[in-house]
Amino acid sequence: MFRALTSTRSAFVYGAQVARLSTAKAHEMIHVERVGLNGNVGLIKLNRPKALNALCGQLMSELRVALREFDDDDKIGAIILTGNEKAFAAGADIKEMINKDFASTYSGRFLEEWTAVSDTRKPVIAVVNGYALGGGCELAMMCDIIYAGENAFFGQPEINIGTIPGAGGSQRLTRAVGKSLSMEMNLTGNRIDAKQALTSGLVSKVYPTDEVVNKAIELGEKIAAQSPLIVAMCKEAVNSAYEMTLREGLHFERRLFHNTFATKDRKEGMSAFAEKRKPTWTSS
Ligand SMILES: CCC/C=C/C(=O)SCCNC(=O)CCNC(=O)[C@H](O)C(C)(C)COP(=O)([O-])OP(=O)([O-])OC[C@H]1O[C@@H](n2cnc3c(N)ncnc32)[C@H](O)[C@@H]1OP(=O)([O-])[O-]
């Protein structure tokens, strides 16, 4: 079972990890907290359970604000995005989309707000339990790492409701799992389970449903222990593999690598190794 947050007067306990209360203002459709032993991992939990976390405008707006707050918070080194035991998210909100037309989606820049997720500079880890369908699968793929619970399902069922993916389902999924599987999922709405998501490269780890959030927190803490400056550069380098040719990407990576030599953290990291001590990062 998904392990629920247990509230105490001054702190939350998430599994073995202590999490402090967020200073962020209250949201209606998401929960926001700091987790990890040092409170340096941001946790955002989608919280619209009655609609299986369907991604309506308000939810996406709140998510954008929360991501921005964590991105701008020097104390946060990594961010986790999750849902509940039954659903990460069952897609964009179909009921909200029913009466839209071309002009309103085009002129209204429908879905533009979603790019806030992939634009986040800090690493974002998606933790998927239950359904990640349509926009839900796309949202997970906008994150940098996906951990899945054993009960996770991924799918792009837009075809069943007379449309196609609009936030990466035909693009990121194809790059992640290859053309054949992506085409099958996109043309039929066929879902894959956590096991197939792992073997096809869509997710990096699968854990029991009630453990996966804590595993992601541990991962987030490990990332948060690195130099934030170098982590941001590294994320940019890996992401360039999605957006550039191999030649351009290799060039960009080498330039970023050279740039690390302009930082104090690069010098500190190598000196600490040679002096057999832990590095102290200054993000400079
Ligand atoms: C972003 C770019 C483009 C993306 C497009 C998309 O994502 S298109 C979407 C791609 N996704 C899909 O096509 C998946 C659509 N969803 C499903 O096929 C099923 O809900 C299920 C198989 C996930 C779970 O079946 P189950 O029998 O366990 O549960 P249940 O069915 O009873 O649902 C419980 C409640 O949640 C509600 N609700 C759920 N999803 C949505 C939604 N997306 N929207 C709105 N509401 C949604 C559902 O109406 C119901 O509310 P009610 O009536 O009680 O007021």
XYZ file of C-alpha atoms and ligand atoms in Angstrom:
339
model
C 0.000 0.000 0.000
C 0.991 3.558 -0.630
C 2.388 4.925 2.609
C 0.452 8.001 3.650
C 1.953 11.076 5.193
C 1.519 11.022 8.948
C 1.194 14.437 10.402
C 2.648 15.510 13.748
C 2.545 18.989 15.244
C 5.854 20.147 13.858
C 6.829 17.675 11.190
C 5.612 15.055 8.770
C 7.069 11.588 8.757
C 7.344 9.998 5.329
C 8.523 6.444 5.895
C 11.857 6.841 7.642
C 12.360 10.343 6.367
C 11.597 13.530 8.216
C 9.868 16.238 6.264
C 9.239 19.776 7.349
C 6.080 21.709 6.703
C 6.185 23.713 3.521
C 6.251 27.453 3.745
C 4.518 27.564 0.365
C 0.968 28.878 0.270
C -1.817 26.328 0.294
C -2.936 24.789 -2.980
C -6.248 23.054 -3.608
C -5.258 20.365 -6.086
C -1.708 19.576 -5.042
C 0.130 18.997 -1.749
C 3.553 20.553 -1.407
C 6.177 19.616 1.185
C 9.890 19.471 1.857
C 11.100 15.964 2.530
C 14.371 14.159 3.190
C 16.494 14.211 6.321
C 17.784 17.687 5.489
C 14.494 18.925 4.065
C 16.229 19.519 0.737
C 13.910 17.542 -1.539
C 10.654 19.126 -2.708
C 7.663 16.804 -2.898
C 4.615 17.696 -4.987
C 1.678 15.340 -4.743
C -1.172 15.674 -7.242
C -4.319 15.682 -5.168
C -7.502 15.411 -7.199
C -8.314 11.805 -6.322
C -11.994 11.813 -7.314
C -11.031 12.548 -10.916
C -7.959 10.279 -10.810
C -5.790 13.400 -10.851
C -7.109 14.468 -14.256
C -4.956 17.413 -15.237
C -7.324 20.370 -15.382
C -6.213 23.973 -15.855
C -6.246 24.793 -12.148
C -4.122 21.765 -11.242
C -1.562 22.561 -13.932
C -1.477 26.188 -12.807
C -0.833 25.196 -9.208
C 1.808 22.736 -10.355
C 3.587 25.438 -12.364
C 3.669 27.753 -9.321
C 4.928 25.008 -6.978
C 7.647 23.921 -9.389
C 8.794 27.506 -9.792
C 8.929 28.000 -6.013
C 11.085 24.913 -5.539
C 13.229 25.828 -8.543
C 13.906 29.238 -6.988
C 14.571 27.838 -3.503
C 18.303 27.458 -2.823
C 17.648 24.857 -0.130
C 15.965 22.451 -2.558
C 18.214 20.191 -4.633
C 15.692 17.911 -6.339
C 11.926 17.712 -6.797
C 9.586 14.721 -6.723
C 6.245 14.704 -8.523
C 3.773 11.988 -7.628
C 0.087 11.131 -7.427
C -1.676 8.589 -5.261
C -1.829 4.794 -5.152
C -4.486 4.550 -7.864
C -3.373 7.228 -10.267
C -0.391 9.361 -11.078
C -2.784 11.087 -13.507
C -5.438 9.677 -15.845
C -4.773 12.329 -18.451
C -5.741 15.840 -19.365
C -9.220 16.657 -18.099
C -11.521 15.303 -20.824
C -14.590 17.063 -19.433
C -12.770 20.390 -19.526
C -11.756 19.784 -23.160
C -15.128 18.620 -24.572
C -16.337 22.032 -25.747
C -13.065 23.500 -26.896
C -12.591 24.266 -30.583
C -9.549 24.858 -32.750
C -9.644 28.640 -32.404
C -9.805 28.564 -28.605
C -7.041 25.977 -28.228
C -4.788 27.765 -30.720
C -5.450 31.360 -29.651
C -5.702 30.403 -25.993
C -2.282 28.721 -26.146
C -3.808 25.576 -24.677
C -1.145 23.392 -22.993
C 1.564 26.041 -23.157
C 1.623 26.137 -19.373
C 2.671 22.489 -19.317
C 6.168 23.335 -20.557
C 6.855 24.722 -17.063
C 7.482 21.114 -16.027
C 10.187 20.397 -18.602
C 11.592 23.923 -18.157
C 12.320 23.305 -14.459
C 16.080 23.619 -13.961
C 16.349 21.308 -10.965
C 16.016 17.566 -11.525
C 12.414 16.380 -11.293
C 11.691 12.745 -10.421
C 8.263 11.376 -11.345
C 6.961 8.629 -9.063
C 4.193 6.769 -10.854
C 1.732 4.509 -9.093
C -1.411 3.378 -10.875
C -2.514 5.097 -14.070
C -0.248 7.389 -16.069
C -2.441 7.826 -19.127
C -2.510 10.404 -21.895
C -1.380 13.710 -20.420
C -0.463 11.771 -17.258
C 2.089 9.704 -19.152
C 3.257 12.862 -20.906
C 3.627 14.658 -17.584
C 5.774 11.810 -16.219
C 7.916 11.942 -19.352
C 8.471 15.693 -18.902
C 10.293 14.788 -15.693
C 13.952 13.778 -15.717
C 13.731 10.381 -14.058
C 10.710 8.086 -13.678
C 10.419 5.599 -10.811
C 7.401 3.284 -11.029
C 5.457 1.371 -8.410
C 4.683 -2.245 -9.313
C 1.051 -1.318 -10.052
C 1.884 1.393 -12.572
C 0.381 1.494 -16.062
C 1.449 3.794 -18.859
C -0.586 4.550 -21.946
C -1.514 7.101 -24.616
C -5.246 6.450 -25.077
C -6.066 9.749 -26.796
C -6.876 7.841 -29.996
C -9.870 6.289 -28.204
C -11.406 9.732 -27.724
C -10.731 10.978 -31.212
C -7.556 12.948 -30.665
C -3.814 12.483 -30.413
C -1.216 13.341 -27.760
C -0.461 17.046 -27.448
C 2.296 17.184 -24.839
C 4.943 14.706 -25.927
C 3.193 11.336 -26.195
C 4.153 10.881 -29.826
C 7.615 12.433 -29.354
C 9.132 11.677 -25.948
C 7.565 8.219 -25.807
C 9.018 7.319 -29.206
C 12.468 8.444 -28.128
C 12.163 6.545 -24.858
C 10.773 3.199 -26.019
C 11.358 3.159 -29.788
C 9.010 3.471 -32.749
C 7.273 0.099 -32.717
C 6.077 0.148 -29.113
C 5.272 3.863 -29.220
C 3.298 3.420 -32.431
C 1.363 0.505 -30.928
C 0.552 2.471 -27.781
C -0.400 5.616 -29.684
C -2.479 3.912 -32.380
C -4.390 1.567 -30.088
C -4.285 3.008 -26.583
C -2.696 -0.269 -25.423
C -1.101 0.199 -22.022
C 2.189 -1.143 -20.738
C 2.746 -2.194 -17.130
C 5.642 -1.288 -14.863
C 7.671 -4.328 -15.925
C 7.439 -3.490 -19.617
C 8.070 0.181 -18.861
C 11.318 -0.894 -17.201
C 12.466 -3.240 -19.957
C 11.593 -0.700 -22.647
C 13.543 2.095 -20.925
C 10.627 4.342 -20.026
C 11.382 4.104 -16.289
C 14.668 3.562 -14.509
C 13.451 1.563 -11.478
C 10.388 -0.341 -10.275
C 9.684 -0.756 -6.551
C 6.768 -2.035 -4.486
C 4.024 0.561 -4.486
C 4.434 1.440 -0.807
C 8.209 1.878 -1.102
C 8.624 3.787 -4.309
C 8.180 7.310 -2.915
C 10.787 6.708 -0.215
C 13.175 5.288 -2.822
C 12.661 8.438 -4.870
C 13.304 10.590 -1.792
C 16.606 8.746 -1.267
C 17.455 9.374 -4.906
C 16.491 13.041 -4.547
C 18.701 13.343 -1.455
C 21.622 11.843 -3.354
C 21.183 14.385 -6.145
C 20.685 17.210 -3.623
C 24.036 16.307 -2.023
C 25.871 17.222 -5.259
C 26.841 20.706 -6.362
C 23.577 22.375 -7.483
C 25.476 24.308 -10.130
C 27.067 21.217 -11.661
C 23.782 19.257 -11.380
C 22.039 21.955 -13.436
C 24.778 21.810 -16.070
C 24.618 18.024 -16.155
C 20.827 18.039 -16.586
C 21.196 20.481 -19.468
C 23.796 18.225 -21.089
C 21.626 15.089 -20.854
C 18.563 16.956 -22.129
C 20.497 18.146 -25.159
C 20.572 14.494 -26.296
C 16.836 14.898 -26.915
C 17.098 18.077 -28.871
C 20.291 17.994 -30.913
C 22.003 15.792 -33.425
C 24.724 13.568 -31.968
C 27.420 15.825 -33.384
C 25.840 18.981 -31.904
C 25.150 17.215 -28.627
C 28.723 15.992 -28.246
C 29.986 19.494 -28.984
C 27.576 21.017 -26.458
C 28.561 18.438 -23.819
C 32.255 19.127 -24.291
C 31.705 22.876 -24.007
C 29.710 22.427 -20.800
C 32.446 20.128 -19.518
C 35.005 22.854 -20.254
C 32.734 25.307 -18.449
C 32.845 23.238 -15.270
C 36.533 24.251 -15.129
C 35.363 27.827 -14.611
C 33.636 26.818 -11.368
C 34.952 26.548 -7.811
C 32.903 23.392 -7.318
C 34.877 21.526 -10.015
C 38.144 22.439 -8.269
C 36.664 21.554 -4.882
C 35.341 18.172 -6.105
C 38.660 17.083 -7.558
C 40.659 18.447 -4.599
C 38.376 16.641 -2.125
C 38.918 13.392 -4.025
C 42.695 13.796 -3.959
C 42.671 14.797 -0.260
C 40.333 11.903 0.645
C 37.644 14.132 2.168
C 34.061 15.098 1.410
C 33.616 18.089 -0.891
C 31.954 21.277 0.346
C 29.938 22.787 -2.489
C 29.421 26.515 -2.829
C 27.530 26.466 -6.122
C 30.037 28.869 -7.545
C -2.128 17.101 -22.628
C -2.087 16.752 -24.025
C -3.213 15.946 -24.597
C -3.672 14.948 -23.663
C -4.895 14.416 -23.804
C -5.395 13.463 -22.809
O -4.773 13.193 -21.807
S -6.906 12.801 -23.132
C -7.227 11.753 -21.749
C -6.472 10.505 -21.804
N -6.903 9.629 -20.708
C -7.910 8.764 -20.841
O -8.522 8.617 -21.878
C -8.253 7.947 -19.611
C -9.657 8.251 -19.158
N -10.010 7.528 -17.952
C -10.331 6.206 -17.980
O -10.300 5.554 -18.997
C -10.734 5.571 -16.675
O -11.060 6.606 -15.771
C -9.646 4.678 -16.024
C -9.449 3.414 -16.868
C -8.323 5.414 -15.903
C -10.066 4.273 -14.589
O -11.358 3.691 -14.610
P -12.157 3.493 -13.260
O -13.387 2.741 -13.610
O -11.260 2.970 -12.194
O -12.534 4.977 -12.802
P -13.616 5.960 -13.486
O -13.580 5.898 -14.961
O -14.933 5.781 -12.828
O -12.993 7.380 -13.080
C -13.202 7.980 -11.826
C -13.565 9.427 -12.051
O -12.460 10.087 -12.675
C -12.899 10.718 -13.854
N -11.831 10.726 -14.839
C -10.931 9.759 -15.107
N -10.091 10.145 -16.081
C -10.473 11.399 -16.414
C -9.979 12.345 -17.356
N -8.891 12.093 -18.125
N -10.614 13.524 -17.454
C -11.668 13.820 -16.692
N -12.162 12.966 -15.765
C -11.559 11.783 -15.643
C -14.097 9.903 -14.310
O -14.894 10.643 -15.185
C -14.743 9.603 -12.992
O -15.463 10.727 -12.558
P -17.043 10.602 -12.189
O -17.714 10.006 -13.379
O -17.039 9.707 -11.006
O -17.430 12.024 -11.888
